[in-house]
Structure formats: structure tokens, C-alpha cells
mmCIF file of C-alpha atoms in Angstrom:
data_model
loop_
_atom_site.group_PDB
_atom_site.id
_atom_site.type_symbol
_atom_site.label_atom_id
_atom_site.label_comp_id
_atom_site.label_asym_id
_atom_site.label_seq_id
_atom_site.Cartn_x
_atom_site.Cartn_y
_atom_site.Cartn_z
ATOM 1 C CA MET V 1 -65.885 27.978 -54.383
ATOM 2 C CA SER V 2 -62.729 26.459 -55.834
ATOM 3 C CA THR V 3 -62.979 24.352 -58.974
ATOM 4 C CA LYS V 4 -59.620 22.720 -58.291
ATOM 5 C CA PRO V 5 -59.837 18.979 -59.043
ATOM 6 C CA LYS V 6 -59.950 16.765 -55.989
ATOM 7 C CA LYS V 7 -56.854 14.654 -55.437
ATOM 8 C CA ARG V 8 -56.874 11.586 -53.230
ATOM 9 C CA LEU V 9 -54.003 11.219 -50.762
ATOM 10 C CA SER V 10 -51.613 8.489 -51.903
ATOM 11 C CA ILE V 11 -50.168 5.796 -49.676
ATOM 12 C CA THR V 12 -46.691 7.260 -50.210
ATOM 13 C CA GLU V 13 -47.899 10.735 -49.218
ATOM 14 C CA LEU V 14 -49.559 9.416 -46.048
ATOM 15 C CA LYS V 15 -46.428 7.512 -45.081
ATOM 16 C CA SER V 16 -44.386 10.708 -45.411
ATOM 17 C CA TYR V 17 -46.145 12.198 -42.359
ATOM 18 C CA PRO V 18 -44.716 11.632 -38.872
ATOM 19 C CA GLY V 19 -46.353 8.664 -37.169
ATOM 20 C CA PHE V 20 -47.403 6.984 -40.413
ATOM 21 C CA GLU V 21 -43.973 5.916 -41.692
ATOM 22 C CA ASN V 22 -44.327 2.295 -40.572
ATOM 23 C CA TYR V 23 -47.908 1.730 -41.716
ATOM 24 C CA THR V 24 -48.464 -1.189 -44.048
ATOM 25 C CA ASP V 25 -50.018 -0.368 -47.396
ATOM 26 C CA GLU V 26 -53.273 -1.906 -46.138
ATOM 27 C CA MET V 27 -53.257 0.232 -42.975
ATOM 28 C CA ALA V 28 -52.467 3.313 -45.042
ATOM 29 C CA GLU V 29 -55.313 2.600 -47.467
ATOM 30 C CA GLU V 30 -57.776 2.152 -44.581
ATOM 31 C CA THR V 31 -56.586 5.408 -43.012
ATOM 32 C CA ILE V 32 -56.923 7.275 -46.308
ATOM 33 C CA ALA V 33 -60.441 5.917 -46.779
ATOM 34 C CA SER V 34 -61.362 7.001 -43.235
ATOM 35 C CA LEU V 35 -59.935 10.481 -43.808
ATOM 36 C CA GLU V 36 -61.857 10.725 -47.067
ATOM 37 C CA ILE V 37 -65.146 9.858 -45.356
ATOM 38 C CA LEU V 38 -64.426 12.269 -42.522
ATOM 39 C CA SER V 39 -63.633 15.100 -44.929
ATOM 40 C CA ILE V 40 -66.902 14.475 -46.805
ATOM 41 C CA LEU V 41 -68.845 14.593 -43.539
ATOM 42 C CA PHE V 42 -67.174 17.872 -42.540
ATOM 43 C CA TYR V 43 -67.833 19.372 -45.971
ATOM 44 C CA GLU V 44 -71.506 18.352 -45.916
ATOM 45 C CA HIS V 45 -71.871 19.824 -42.419
ATOM 46 C CA TYR V 46 -70.215 23.042 -43.577
ATOM 47 C CA GLN V 47 -72.575 23.299 -46.562
ATOM 48 C CA LYS V 48 -75.614 22.745 -44.318
ATOM 49 C CA SER V 49 -74.335 25.416 -41.926
ATOM 50 C CA ILE V 50 -74.037 27.916 -44.757
ATOM 51 C CA LYS V 51 -77.567 27.170 -45.970
ATOM 52 C CA GLU V 52 -78.965 27.455 -42.440
ATOM 53 C CA LYS V 53 -77.199 30.772 -41.902
ATOM 54 C CA GLU V 54 -78.583 32.089 -45.200
ATOM 55 C CA ARG V 55 -82.085 30.922 -44.217
ATOM 56 C CA LEU V 56 -81.859 32.610 -40.826
ATOM 57 C CA ASN V 57 -80.551 35.839 -42.360
ATOM 58 C CA SER V 58 -83.439 35.777 -44.814
ATOM 59 C CA LEU V 59 -85.953 35.363 -41.972
ATOM 60 C CA ILE V 60 -84.362 38.186 -40.004
ATOM 61 C CA LYS V 61 -84.478 40.411 -43.069
ATOM 62 C CA GLU V 62 -88.162 39.575 -43.659
ATOM 63 C CA GLU V 63 -89.032 40.373 -40.033
ATOM 64 C CA ALA V 64 -87.225 43.722 -40.264
ATOM 65 C CA GLU V 65 -89.305 44.797 -43.255
#
């Protein structure tokens, strides 16, 4: 797993993407916050998936023995 420090998307960075150029700072901040929450949810789901896969592999290995 990467130990790279997490960096929050800035308003300026968001506005540099097509479709976001005309966002107000408030709209951009709300969008960034939503993206942040969504990324956390995806990451938590990914971590749970890994743990479940490891658990299932462990059960399969135990049954094979």
C-alpha cells in the first residue's frame, strides 16, 4: 500500500477540468467534499472486499486440508 500523503483537490484544480470551469467557489467546494466522501466509501468497500476474499481463501484452504 502506498504511503504517499493524501492531497485534497483544490478549487482551482477542479475548475481546470472540462465542465467545471464556471463553477462558483462554493459549488466547487461542495463538489470536492462530495468526491472526497465518495472516494472514502469506495476505499472502504475495496478494503472490505480484500478482507472477505482473504477470509474465503482461508476457508477454502482449510477445507482442502
